[in-house]
Amino acid sequence: MTETELDPREAAAREEERGKRITEYLRESLRGETRIETPMDSRCEVSVVIPAYAEREGIFRPLLSLARQEGVKPEEYEVIFVVNNPPSEPVRTLDESENDWARKRDLYLMATWQNAQTIEILRFLNGGPMPSHATDEERGQLEEIRSRGTRVHVVDKSGEGRTLPPEEANVGGARNRGVAEAVERFYGQHRKNGIIAQSDADTRFPPNYILSLVRAFGRDPSLVGISGKIEFELSDEVKEMFGGAASTAELFSRYQWVAKALKARKNVLDRKDVPAEEPRVHFSGANMASRAFEAALVGGVPKLAGGEDPAFGFRLAGIGKVAVATDVVAHPLDRFSARTALSAGHGQERLRLKDSLEGEGRLVEHPTVIFIKRQFAGDISRLAGDPTASKEAFRQAATVDGVQLLDDEELQEVVDAVRANMGDLNSSARLRELRGIIDAKLKGMHPDIPIDRAVERLLVEATLDDAVRERYEGALRETYEHEAESAREREVFVRAYAELIRESGIDPLDVDAVLVFLRSHADRLGKTGGADVLRRDPESARKPLQRFGELYRDHPTPDGLVAAVRQAFPELFWNPEENPDRWMLMKLSALMRALE
């Protein structure tokens, strides 16, 4: 008898049990909590939960973009911000360097005033007074958001006496608090298994974000969770540090992705006698979503300072179907951030890279180390799900070239964590310590190497496969031609900009006037992405146009402006000899396509 053919009494008993578990989760998560007073609209399909810690400057990115959603009505979605900070100044941990500690402390001190201002901004959207600290531009944006009828709520876990307990006052605790609020609003008010999306407070959402979420779950009613596509947008500080879109940071990240994809392909080819396993869907807090009831049934989001997002996805995968939804896109900032635990989070990755470039240089993990860790994680997860697996099988999985990466007791701790649905070696301080032991042993066997050598090793390894080599070479040619065409189109855009500014007589530093004029003459700007941005998202074009105006003031001819823009933005006009990082990035992108 299948689940859909259950006896009515058995089905009713199962639903009753689900209800009890959801109620218990809500009781535990919301006990003593101040609740959102405004009821959820009965037509609401999506609740977006966003934790915010020292995010005063970035909060308008999610606010504006969520207010400007298309294809849905304001009453069909809502946004819950959980503004949070620790109850006291964070204590330095043993694995933190002096730089790590200073960044975490400074962030906490900054949050004490930024969070208060963020809460005032969010309360204005619920009928409160206009914040006195809002700039003229922000006042206009706030009026727009409120006039659009966007449902925005705030959970204050920042004010005195309102913070989460010390052990839960972290990004995982904040996410879980918001998720619990959303679950109660769906379940308690409407008995509706709505969609709970989660993201970050620096994220910009495309106009079809909410609609794409609804469609993703609507296409497959069996889904309990999805991991969406993430397209980072460079923050000003990262641009300054790494020199634009072809950043070293992006190169390092892409190298890791391609190495893991290559290992996954090798696993399938090398183990033909073993049925192919479902690929694990990696959840990221910048863009993930779940059904409300299932979020409660797995106990919500783990209250961790980092790694809470993949651990949440791991929990969901334990009770139902999860999938990658590439049409659900979010644009978080690529920035330096000390908001998560030291070994977790994209922002911490950027900080480690920054320290590395200022210190010992452009070294990355040896490809062999990445392969071994990927194999280890997969084997341990598979064995942990097999109750008949022997201790010797676990030892073999943890042994490399005769060296056991963890002793038996340490190995058992990892297995227990996997079986408890933690699923990630960033999930606790102890698991991070165990990961450090593994890393140290592997680096002793295979030390870090320069990024250019690492990329070449990947290419050699991958293109031993004739089919991969053929696809790679084709993808690289296509990518190169596309980049060359894009560079030509960018020059067309710059020349057209200079001509239009000269013809109009507009002050190039009057960005508002320039925006209006350029949008009315977009047909002369060519096919470049810049022209497309002016049509779709003119607000994001403000800063580039400000810089263009400054350059035009000193170089008021098409040829002069092109030369100035080439110098200011070398990553937009390049050749392989001038930008080897960009060339390596193109090779990695082509290899990724060949492996897919």
Coordinates of C-alpha atoms in Angstrom, one line a residue:
M1 CA 0.0 0.0 0.0
T2 CA 1.5 3.4 -1.0
E3 CA 1.3 6.5 1.1
T4 CA -1.5 7.8 -1.2
E5 CA -3.4 4.6 -0.5
L6 CA -3.3 4.7 3.3
D7 CA -6.3 3.7 5.2
P8 CA -8.3 6.8 6.1
R9 CA -7.7 6.2 9.8
E10 CA -4.0 5.7 9.3
A11 CA -3.8 8.8 7.3
A12 CA -5.7 10.8 9.9
A13 CA -3.4 9.4 12.6
R14 CA -0.3 10.4 10.6
E15 CA -1.7 14.0 10.1
E16 CA -2.4 14.2 13.8
E17 CA 1.2 13.2 14.6
R18 CA 2.5 15.8 12.1
G19 CA 0.4 18.4 13.8
K20 CA 1.7 17.5 17.2
R21 CA 5.3 17.8 16.0
I22 CA 4.7 21.1 14.4
T23 CA 3.0 22.4 17.5
E24 CA 5.9 21.2 19.7
Y25 CA 8.4 23.0 17.5
L26 CA 6.4 26.2 17.7
R27 CA 6.0 25.9 21.5
E28 CA 9.7 25.4 21.9
S29 CA 10.8 28.1 19.5
L30 CA 8.3 30.8 20.4
R31 CA 7.9 30.4 24.2
G32 CA 8.0 33.8 25.8
E33 CA 8.6 35.6 22.4
T34 CA 7.0 38.9 21.4
R35 CA 5.0 38.1 18.3
I36 CA 4.2 39.9 15.1
E37 CA 0.8 41.5 15.7
T38 CA -0.4 42.0 12.1
P39 CA -2.1 38.8 10.9
M40 CA -1.0 37.1 7.7
D41 CA -3.2 37.7 4.7
S42 CA -5.1 34.5 3.8
R43 CA -3.8 34.9 0.2
C44 CA -0.2 34.8 1.3
E45 CA 1.9 32.1 -0.5
V46 CA 5.4 33.1 0.5
S47 CA 7.1 34.4 3.6
V48 CA 10.7 35.6 3.1
V49 CA 12.8 35.3 6.3
I50 CA 15.9 37.5 6.5
P51 CA 18.3 37.8 9.5
A52 CA 19.9 41.2 9.8
Y53 CA 23.0 42.0 11.9
A54 CA 24.7 45.4 11.5
E55 CA 23.0 45.7 8.1
R56 CA 21.9 49.4 8.2
E57 CA 23.7 50.2 4.9
G58 CA 22.6 47.2 3.0
I59 CA 19.0 46.8 4.1
F60 CA 17.5 48.7 1.2
R61 CA 18.8 46.1 -1.3
P62 CA 16.3 43.5 -0.2
L63 CA 13.6 46.0 0.7
L64 CA 13.5 47.8 -2.6
S65 CA 13.8 44.7 -4.8
L66 CA 11.1 42.8 -2.9
A67 CA 8.8 45.8 -3.1
R68 CA 9.3 45.8 -6.9
Q69 CA 8.2 42.2 -7.5
E70 CA 6.3 41.5 -10.7
G71 CA 3.6 39.0 -11.5
V72 CA 2.4 38.8 -7.9
K73 CA 0.2 41.0 -5.7
P74 CA 1.5 42.5 -2.4
E75 CA -0.9 40.4 -0.3
E76 CA 0.6 37.2 -1.8
Y77 CA 3.9 37.4 0.0
E78 CA 5.4 39.0 3.1
V79 CA 8.9 39.7 4.5
I80 CA 10.1 39.0 8.0
F81 CA 13.4 40.6 9.2
V82 CA 15.0 39.2 12.3
V83 CA 17.3 42.0 13.6
N84 CA 19.6 40.4 16.0
N85 CA 22.9 40.6 17.9
P86 CA 24.6 38.8 20.8
P87 CA 23.5 39.9 24.4
S88 CA 27.1 40.9 25.2
E89 CA 30.4 41.5 23.5
P90 CA 31.6 38.2 21.8
V91 CA 34.4 36.3 23.5
R92 CA 37.4 35.4 21.5
T93 CA 37.6 31.7 20.6
L94 CA 40.8 29.6 20.4
D95 CA 40.7 29.2 16.6
E96 CA 40.5 33.0 16.0
S97 CA 43.5 35.1 15.0
E98 CA 43.9 38.7 16.2
N99 CA 42.5 39.9 13.0
D100 CA 39.5 37.6 13.2
W101 CA 38.8 38.7 16.8
A102 CA 39.1 42.4 16.0
R103 CA 36.7 42.1 13.1
K104 CA 34.1 40.3 15.1
R105 CA 34.4 42.8 18.0
D106 CA 34.2 45.8 15.7
L107 CA 31.1 44.3 14.0
Y108 CA 29.4 43.9 17.3
L109 CA 30.1 47.5 18.4
M110 CA 28.8 48.7 15.0
A111 CA 25.7 46.6 15.3
T112 CA 24.7 48.3 18.6
W113 CA 23.7 51.4 16.7
Q114 CA 23.1 50.0 13.2
N115 CA 20.5 47.6 14.4
A116 CA 18.5 50.3 16.2
Q117 CA 18.4 52.3 13.0
T118 CA 17.4 49.3 11.0
I119 CA 14.5 48.6 13.3
E120 CA 13.3 52.2 12.9
I121 CA 13.4 51.9 9.1
L122 CA 11.4 48.7 9.2
R123 CA 8.9 50.1 11.7
F124 CA 8.2 53.1 9.4
L125 CA 6.9 50.5 6.9
N126 CA 4.3 49.5 9.5
G127 CA 3.0 53.0 10.2
G128 CA 5.9 54.3 12.4
P129 CA 7.5 57.7 12.0
M130 CA 10.0 58.4 9.2
P131 CA 13.5 57.8 10.7
S132 CA 15.3 61.0 11.3
H133 CA 18.6 59.5 10.1
A134 CA 17.2 58.6 6.7
T135 CA 18.8 60.4 3.8
D136 CA 16.6 62.2 1.2
E137 CA 17.2 59.3 -1.2
E138 CA 16.2 56.8 1.5
R139 CA 13.1 58.7 2.4
G140 CA 11.9 58.5 -1.2
Q141 CA 12.7 54.8 -1.3
L142 CA 10.8 54.2 2.0
E143 CA 7.8 56.1 0.7
E144 CA 7.9 54.0 -2.5
I145 CA 8.0 50.7 -0.6
R146 CA 5.2 51.7 1.7
S147 CA 3.1 53.0 -1.2
R148 CA 3.4 49.6 -3.0
G149 CA 1.8 47.9 0.0
T150 CA 4.6 45.5 0.6
R151 CA 4.1 43.5 3.8
V152 CA 7.3 44.0 5.9
H153 CA 7.6 42.8 9.5
V154 CA 10.4 43.0 12.1
V155 CA 11.3 40.7 14.9
D156 CA 13.5 42.6 17.4
K157 CA 16.1 40.3 18.8
S158 CA 18.5 43.2 19.3
G159 CA 17.1 45.5 21.9
E160 CA 18.0 45.3 25.6
G161 CA 16.3 42.2 27.1
R162 CA 15.2 41.0 23.7
T163 CA 18.3 39.1 22.4
L164 CA 18.4 35.4 21.9
P165 CA 20.2 33.3 24.6
P166 CA 24.0 33.5 24.2
E167 CA 24.3 30.0 22.7
E168 CA 21.6 30.8 20.1
A169 CA 22.5 34.4 19.3
N170 CA 23.9 33.7 15.9
V171 CA 22.8 33.5 12.3
G172 CA 21.3 30.0 12.8
G173 CA 19.3 31.1 15.8
A174 CA 18.1 34.3 14.0
R175 CA 17.0 32.2 11.0
N176 CA 15.2 29.7 13.1
R177 CA 13.4 32.5 15.0
G178 CA 12.1 33.9 11.8
V179 CA 11.2 30.5 10.4
A180 CA 9.2 29.7 13.5
E181 CA 7.3 33.0 13.2
A182 CA 6.5 32.2 9.5
V183 CA 5.5 28.6 10.3
E184 CA 3.1 29.8 13.0
R185 CA 1.6 32.4 10.7
F186 CA 1.0 29.7 8.0
Y187 CA 0.0 26.9 10.3
G188 CA -1.5 28.6 13.3
Q189 CA -3.5 31.2 11.3
H190 CA -4.5 29.3 8.1
R191 CA -3.4 25.7 8.4
K192 CA -1.6 26.4 5.1
N193 CA 1.6 24.7 4.0
G194 CA 3.1 27.8 2.5
I195 CA 6.6 28.5 1.2
I196 CA 9.2 29.9 3.6
A197 CA 12.1 31.5 1.7
Q198 CA 15.4 32.4 3.4
S199 CA 18.0 34.9 2.3
D200 CA 20.5 37.5 3.6
A201 CA 20.1 41.2 4.4
D202 CA 22.5 42.2 1.6
T203 CA 20.6 40.4 -1.2
R204 CA 19.0 42.0 -4.2
F205 CA 16.1 40.0 -5.7
P206 CA 15.1 40.0 -9.4
P207 CA 11.6 41.2 -10.2
N208 CA 10.4 37.6 -10.7
Y209 CA 11.8 36.1 -7.5
I210 CA 8.5 35.5 -5.6
L211 CA 6.8 34.2 -8.8
S212 CA 9.7 31.9 -9.5
L213 CA 9.4 30.4 -6.0
V214 CA 5.7 29.7 -6.4
R215 CA 6.3 28.1 -9.8
A216 CA 9.2 26.0 -8.5
F217 CA 7.1 24.4 -5.8
G218 CA 4.0 24.3 -8.0
R219 CA 5.8 22.3 -10.7
D220 CA 6.6 19.5 -8.2
P221 CA 4.3 19.2 -5.2
S222 CA 6.5 16.5 -3.7
L223 CA 9.3 19.1 -3.0
V224 CA 10.0 20.0 0.6
G225 CA 12.9 22.3 -0.1
I226 CA 14.9 24.0 -2.8
S227 CA 18.3 25.6 -3.2
G228 CA 18.2 28.5 -5.6
K229 CA 20.8 30.0 -7.8
I230 CA 23.2 32.6 -6.4
E231 CA 24.8 35.3 -8.5
F232 CA 27.0 37.5 -6.4
E233 CA 27.3 41.2 -7.0
L234 CA 30.7 42.7 -6.1
S235 CA 30.6 45.1 -3.1
D236 CA 32.7 48.3 -3.4
E237 CA 35.2 47.0 -0.9
V238 CA 35.8 43.7 -2.8
K239 CA 36.0 45.7 -6.1
E240 CA 38.7 47.9 -4.5
M241 CA 40.6 44.9 -3.1
F242 CA 40.4 42.6 -6.1
G243 CA 40.0 44.8 -9.1
G244 CA 36.5 44.3 -10.5
A245 CA 34.4 41.5 -11.8
A246 CA 37.4 39.2 -12.7
S247 CA 38.4 39.1 -9.1
T248 CA 40.9 36.8 -7.6
A249 CA 38.2 35.9 -5.1
E250 CA 35.9 34.7 -7.9
L251 CA 38.8 32.7 -9.4
F252 CA 39.5 31.0 -6.1
S253 CA 35.8 30.1 -5.6
R254 CA 35.4 28.8 -9.1
Y255 CA 38.5 26.6 -8.7
Q256 CA 36.9 24.9 -5.7
W257 CA 33.6 24.4 -7.5
V258 CA 35.2 22.9 -10.6
A259 CA 37.5 20.6 -8.5
K260 CA 34.5 19.2 -6.6
A261 CA 32.5 18.7 -9.9
L262 CA 35.4 16.9 -11.4
K263 CA 35.6 14.6 -8.4
A264 CA 31.9 13.9 -8.6
R265 CA 32.3 12.9 -12.2
K266 CA 35.2 10.6 -11.4
N267 CA 33.2 8.9 -8.7
V268 CA 30.5 8.0 -11.2
L269 CA 33.0 6.7 -13.8
D270 CA 35.2 4.9 -11.3
R271 CA 32.4 3.1 -9.5
K272 CA 30.3 1.7 -12.2
D273 CA 29.4 -1.3 -10.1
V274 CA 27.8 1.0 -7.5
P275 CA 24.4 2.6 -8.3
A276 CA 24.7 6.3 -8.8
E277 CA 23.8 8.2 -5.7
E278 CA 21.5 11.2 -5.8
P279 CA 23.7 14.3 -5.8
R280 CA 23.5 16.1 -2.5
V281 CA 21.8 19.5 -2.8
H282 CA 23.9 22.1 -1.0
F283 CA 21.7 24.7 0.7
S284 CA 23.0 28.3 1.0
G285 CA 21.3 30.8 3.3
A286 CA 21.5 33.4 0.6
N287 CA 18.8 31.6 -1.4
M288 CA 17.0 28.6 0.0
A289 CA 13.3 27.8 0.6
S290 CA 11.1 25.1 2.1
R291 CA 7.5 24.2 2.8
A292 CA 6.4 25.6 6.1
F293 CA 5.3 22.4 7.8
E294 CA 8.4 20.4 6.8
A295 CA 10.6 23.2 8.2
A296 CA 8.9 22.6 11.5
L297 CA 9.0 18.8 11.2
V298 CA 12.8 18.8 11.0
G299 CA 13.1 21.1 14.0
G300 CA 13.7 24.3 12.1
V301 CA 17.1 25.8 11.3
P302 CA 20.0 24.5 13.4
K303 CA 21.1 27.3 15.8
L304 CA 24.7 27.5 14.6
A305 CA 27.0 30.4 14.0
G306 CA 27.8 29.0 10.6
G307 CA 27.0 26.0 8.5
E308 CA 23.3 26.2 9.6
D309 CA 22.2 26.4 5.9
P310 CA 23.6 23.2 4.6
A311 CA 22.7 21.5 7.8
F312 CA 19.1 22.7 7.3
G313 CA 19.1 21.3 3.8
F314 CA 20.5 18.0 5.1
R315 CA 17.6 17.8 7.5
L316 CA 15.1 18.4 4.8
A317 CA 16.6 15.8 2.6
G318 CA 16.1 13.3 5.4
I319 CA 12.3 13.6 5.2
G320 CA 11.5 14.4 1.6
K321 CA 12.6 15.6 -1.8
V322 CA 15.0 18.6 -2.2
A323 CA 16.2 20.0 -5.5
V324 CA 18.2 22.8 -7.1
A325 CA 16.0 25.5 -8.7
T326 CA 18.2 27.4 -11.1
D327 CA 15.3 29.7 -12.1
V328 CA 15.0 31.0 -8.5
V329 CA 17.8 33.6 -8.5
A330 CA 19.2 35.9 -5.8
H331 CA 22.0 38.4 -5.9
P332 CA 23.8 38.7 -2.5
L333 CA 26.8 41.0 -2.2
D334 CA 30.2 39.5 -2.6
R335 CA 31.8 41.1 0.5
F336 CA 34.0 40.7 3.5
S337 CA 31.9 39.6 6.4
A338 CA 32.7 38.4 10.0
R339 CA 29.0 37.7 10.7
T340 CA 29.3 33.9 10.7
A341 CA 31.6 31.4 12.5
L342 CA 35.2 31.5 11.4
S343 CA 35.1 28.5 9.1
A344 CA 31.7 29.1 7.5
G345 CA 30.1 31.6 5.2
H346 CA 31.0 33.3 1.9
G347 CA 32.0 36.5 3.7
Q348 CA 34.5 34.7 5.9
E349 CA 35.9 33.0 2.8
R350 CA 36.6 36.5 1.4
L351 CA 38.3 37.6 4.6
R352 CA 40.5 34.5 4.6
L353 CA 41.4 35.3 1.0
K354 CA 42.1 38.9 1.8
D355 CA 44.5 37.9 4.7
S356 CA 46.1 35.3 2.4
L357 CA 46.8 37.9 -0.4
E358 CA 48.2 40.3 2.2
G359 CA 50.3 37.5 3.7
E360 CA 51.7 34.4 2.0
G361 CA 50.2 34.9 -1.4
R362 CA 47.9 33.2 -3.9
L363 CA 48.0 29.6 -2.6
V364 CA 45.0 27.2 -2.8
E365 CA 44.3 23.7 -1.7
H366 CA 45.9 21.1 -3.8
P367 CA 43.4 19.4 -6.1
T368 CA 44.2 16.0 -4.5
V369 CA 43.2 17.4 -1.1
I370 CA 39.8 18.5 -2.5
F371 CA 39.3 15.1 -4.1
I372 CA 40.1 13.2 -0.9
K373 CA 37.9 15.4 1.3
R374 CA 35.0 15.0 -1.2
Q375 CA 35.5 11.3 -1.2
F376 CA 35.7 11.1 2.6
A377 CA 32.5 13.1 3.0
G378 CA 30.6 10.9 0.5
D379 CA 31.8 7.6 1.9
I380 CA 31.1 8.6 5.5
S381 CA 27.6 9.8 4.6
R382 CA 26.9 6.6 2.7
L383 CA 28.2 4.3 5.5
A384 CA 26.4 6.3 8.2
G385 CA 23.2 5.4 6.5
D386 CA 24.0 1.7 6.5
P387 CA 23.2 0.2 9.9
T388 CA 25.3 -2.9 8.9
A389 CA 28.5 -1.0 8.2
S390 CA 31.4 -2.2 10.2
K391 CA 34.0 -0.2 12.1
E392 CA 36.6 -1.5 9.6
A393 CA 34.6 0.0 6.7
F394 CA 34.7 3.4 8.4
R395 CA 38.4 3.1 9.1
Q396 CA 39.0 2.3 5.4
A397 CA 37.0 5.3 4.4
A398 CA 39.1 7.5 6.6
T399 CA 42.5 6.1 5.5
V400 CA 44.6 7.8 2.8
D401 CA 47.9 6.3 1.7
G402 CA 48.1 4.3 4.9
V403 CA 47.3 7.3 7.2
Q404 CA 44.1 7.3 9.2
L405 CA 42.8 10.9 9.1
L406 CA 40.9 10.5 12.4
D407 CA 41.3 8.0 15.2
D408 CA 38.4 5.7 16.0
E409 CA 36.8 8.0 18.7
E410 CA 37.1 11.1 16.5
L411 CA 35.7 9.2 13.5
Q412 CA 32.7 8.0 15.6
E413 CA 31.9 11.6 16.5
V414 CA 31.7 12.5 12.8
V415 CA 29.5 9.5 12.1
D416 CA 27.2 10.4 15.1
A417 CA 26.9 14.0 13.7
V418 CA 25.9 12.7 10.3
R419 CA 23.4 10.3 11.7
A420 CA 21.9 13.2 13.8
N421 CA 21.3 15.2 10.6
M422 CA 24.0 17.8 11.3
G423 CA 25.6 16.9 8.0
D424 CA 28.4 19.4 7.9
L425 CA 31.8 19.7 9.5
N426 CA 31.2 23.4 10.3
S427 CA 28.2 22.5 12.4
S428 CA 29.9 22.9 15.8
A429 CA 33.2 23.9 17.4
R430 CA 34.1 20.3 17.9
L431 CA 33.3 19.3 14.4
R432 CA 35.3 22.2 13.1
E433 CA 38.2 21.0 15.2
L434 CA 38.0 17.6 13.7
R435 CA 37.9 19.1 10.2
G436 CA 41.1 21.0 11.2
I437 CA 42.7 17.7 12.1
I438 CA 41.8 16.2 8.7
D439 CA 43.0 19.4 6.9
A440 CA 46.4 19.4 8.7
K441 CA 47.1 15.8 7.8
L442 CA 46.1 16.2 4.2
K443 CA 48.1 19.4 3.8
G444 CA 51.1 17.6 5.2
M445 CA 50.8 15.1 2.3
H446 CA 49.9 17.6 -0.3
P447 CA 50.8 21.2 0.5
D448 CA 48.9 24.2 -0.9
I449 CA 50.1 25.3 -4.4
P450 CA 49.8 28.5 -6.4
I451 CA 46.4 29.0 -8.1
D452 CA 47.8 28.9 -11.7
R453 CA 49.5 25.5 -11.1
A454 CA 46.3 24.2 -9.4
V455 CA 44.1 25.2 -12.4
E456 CA 46.5 23.5 -14.8
R457 CA 46.5 20.3 -12.8
L458 CA 42.7 20.3 -12.9
L459 CA 42.7 20.8 -16.7
V460 CA 45.2 18.0 -17.3
E461 CA 43.2 15.6 -15.0
A462 CA 39.9 16.5 -16.6
T463 CA 41.0 16.4 -20.3
L464 CA 42.4 12.9 -20.0
D465 CA 38.8 12.0 -20.9
D466 CA 38.4 12.5 -24.6
A467 CA 34.7 13.5 -24.4
V468 CA 35.4 16.1 -21.7
R469 CA 38.4 17.5 -23.7
E470 CA 36.2 17.9 -26.8
R471 CA 33.4 19.7 -24.9
Y472 CA 35.9 21.8 -23.0
E473 CA 37.7 23.0 -26.1
G474 CA 34.3 23.9 -27.7
A475 CA 33.1 25.7 -24.6
L476 CA 36.4 27.7 -24.3
R477 CA 36.1 28.8 -27.9
E478 CA 32.5 29.8 -27.4
T479 CA 33.3 31.7 -24.2
Y480 CA 36.3 33.5 -25.7
E481 CA 34.2 34.6 -28.7
H482 CA 31.4 35.8 -26.4
E483 CA 33.9 37.8 -24.2
A484 CA 35.4 39.4 -27.3
E485 CA 32.0 40.4 -28.6
S486 CA 31.0 41.7 -25.1
A487 CA 34.2 43.8 -25.1
R488 CA 33.3 45.3 -28.5
E489 CA 29.7 46.0 -27.3
R490 CA 31.0 47.7 -24.2
E491 CA 33.0 50.0 -26.3
V492 CA 29.9 50.8 -28.4
F493 CA 28.1 51.6 -25.1
V494 CA 30.9 54.0 -23.9
R495 CA 31.1 55.8 -27.3
A496 CA 27.3 56.2 -27.4
Y497 CA 27.2 57.5 -23.9
A498 CA 29.8 60.1 -24.7
E499 CA 27.9 61.2 -27.8
L500 CA 24.5 61.3 -26.1
I501 CA 25.9 63.4 -23.2
R502 CA 27.5 65.8 -25.6
E503 CA 24.3 66.1 -27.7
S504 CA 22.0 66.6 -24.7
G505 CA 24.1 69.1 -22.8
I506 CA 23.2 67.4 -19.5
D507 CA 25.6 67.6 -16.6
P508 CA 27.2 64.1 -16.6
L509 CA 27.2 64.2 -12.8
D510 CA 23.4 64.7 -12.6
V511 CA 22.8 61.0 -12.5
D512 CA 19.0 61.3 -12.3
A513 CA 18.9 63.4 -15.5
V514 CA 21.4 61.1 -17.2
L515 CA 19.3 58.0 -16.3
V516 CA 16.2 59.5 -17.8
F517 CA 17.9 60.6 -21.0
L518 CA 19.8 57.4 -21.6
R519 CA 16.7 55.2 -21.0
S520 CA 14.9 57.2 -23.6
H521 CA 17.7 56.6 -26.1
A522 CA 18.5 53.0 -25.1
D523 CA 18.3 51.9 -28.7
R524 CA 21.6 53.8 -29.4
L525 CA 23.5 52.1 -26.6
G526 CA 23.9 48.7 -28.4
K527 CA 23.2 45.2 -27.1
T528 CA 25.6 45.4 -24.1
G529 CA 24.5 44.4 -20.6
G530 CA 24.7 48.0 -19.6
A531 CA 21.9 49.0 -21.9
D532 CA 19.8 46.1 -20.6
V533 CA 20.4 47.1 -17.0
L534 CA 19.2 50.6 -17.8
R535 CA 16.0 49.1 -19.1
R536 CA 15.4 46.5 -16.3
D537 CA 17.0 47.9 -13.2
P538 CA 18.0 51.5 -13.5
E539 CA 18.8 51.9 -9.8
S540 CA 21.7 49.5 -10.0
A541 CA 23.2 51.7 -12.8
R542 CA 23.6 54.8 -10.6
K543 CA 27.1 54.1 -9.3
P544 CA 28.6 53.2 -12.7
L545 CA 27.0 56.2 -14.3
Q546 CA 28.4 58.4 -11.5
R547 CA 31.9 57.1 -12.3
F548 CA 31.3 57.5 -16.0
G549 CA 30.3 61.1 -15.4
E550 CA 33.5 61.8 -13.5
L551 CA 35.6 60.3 -16.3
Y552 CA 33.6 62.1 -19.0
R553 CA 34.2 65.5 -17.3
D554 CA 38.0 65.0 -17.9
H555 CA 37.7 63.1 -21.2
P556 CA 34.7 64.6 -23.1
T557 CA 35.2 62.8 -26.4
P558 CA 34.3 59.2 -27.4
D559 CA 37.9 58.2 -28.0
G560 CA 39.1 59.9 -24.8
L561 CA 36.3 58.3 -22.7
V562 CA 37.0 54.9 -24.1
A563 CA 40.6 55.2 -23.2
A564 CA 39.8 56.4 -19.7
V565 CA 37.2 53.6 -19.1
R566 CA 39.7 51.0 -20.3
Q567 CA 42.2 52.3 -17.7
A568 CA 39.6 52.5 -14.9
F569 CA 37.9 49.2 -15.7
P570 CA 40.5 47.0 -17.3
E571 CA 38.5 43.8 -16.6
L572 CA 35.9 45.1 -19.1
F573 CA 38.4 45.3 -22.0
W574 CA 41.0 42.6 -21.9
N575 CA 43.0 40.0 -23.6
P576 CA 44.6 36.9 -22.1
E577 CA 48.1 38.5 -21.9
E578 CA 46.8 41.5 -20.0
N579 CA 44.6 39.6 -17.5
P580 CA 45.8 36.0 -16.8
D581 CA 43.3 35.7 -13.9
R582 CA 40.4 36.4 -16.3
W583 CA 41.8 33.8 -18.7
M584 CA 42.0 31.2 -15.9
L585 CA 38.5 32.0 -14.9
M586 CA 37.3 31.4 -18.5
K587 CA 39.1 28.1 -18.6
L588 CA 37.4 27.0 -15.4
S589 CA 34.0 28.1 -16.6
A590 CA 34.5 26.2 -19.8
L591 CA 35.6 23.1 -17.9
M592 CA 32.6 23.4 -15.6
R593 CA 30.3 23.4 -18.7
A594 CA 32.2 20.4 -20.1
L595 CA 31.6 18.5 -16.8
E596 CA 27.9 19.2 -16.6

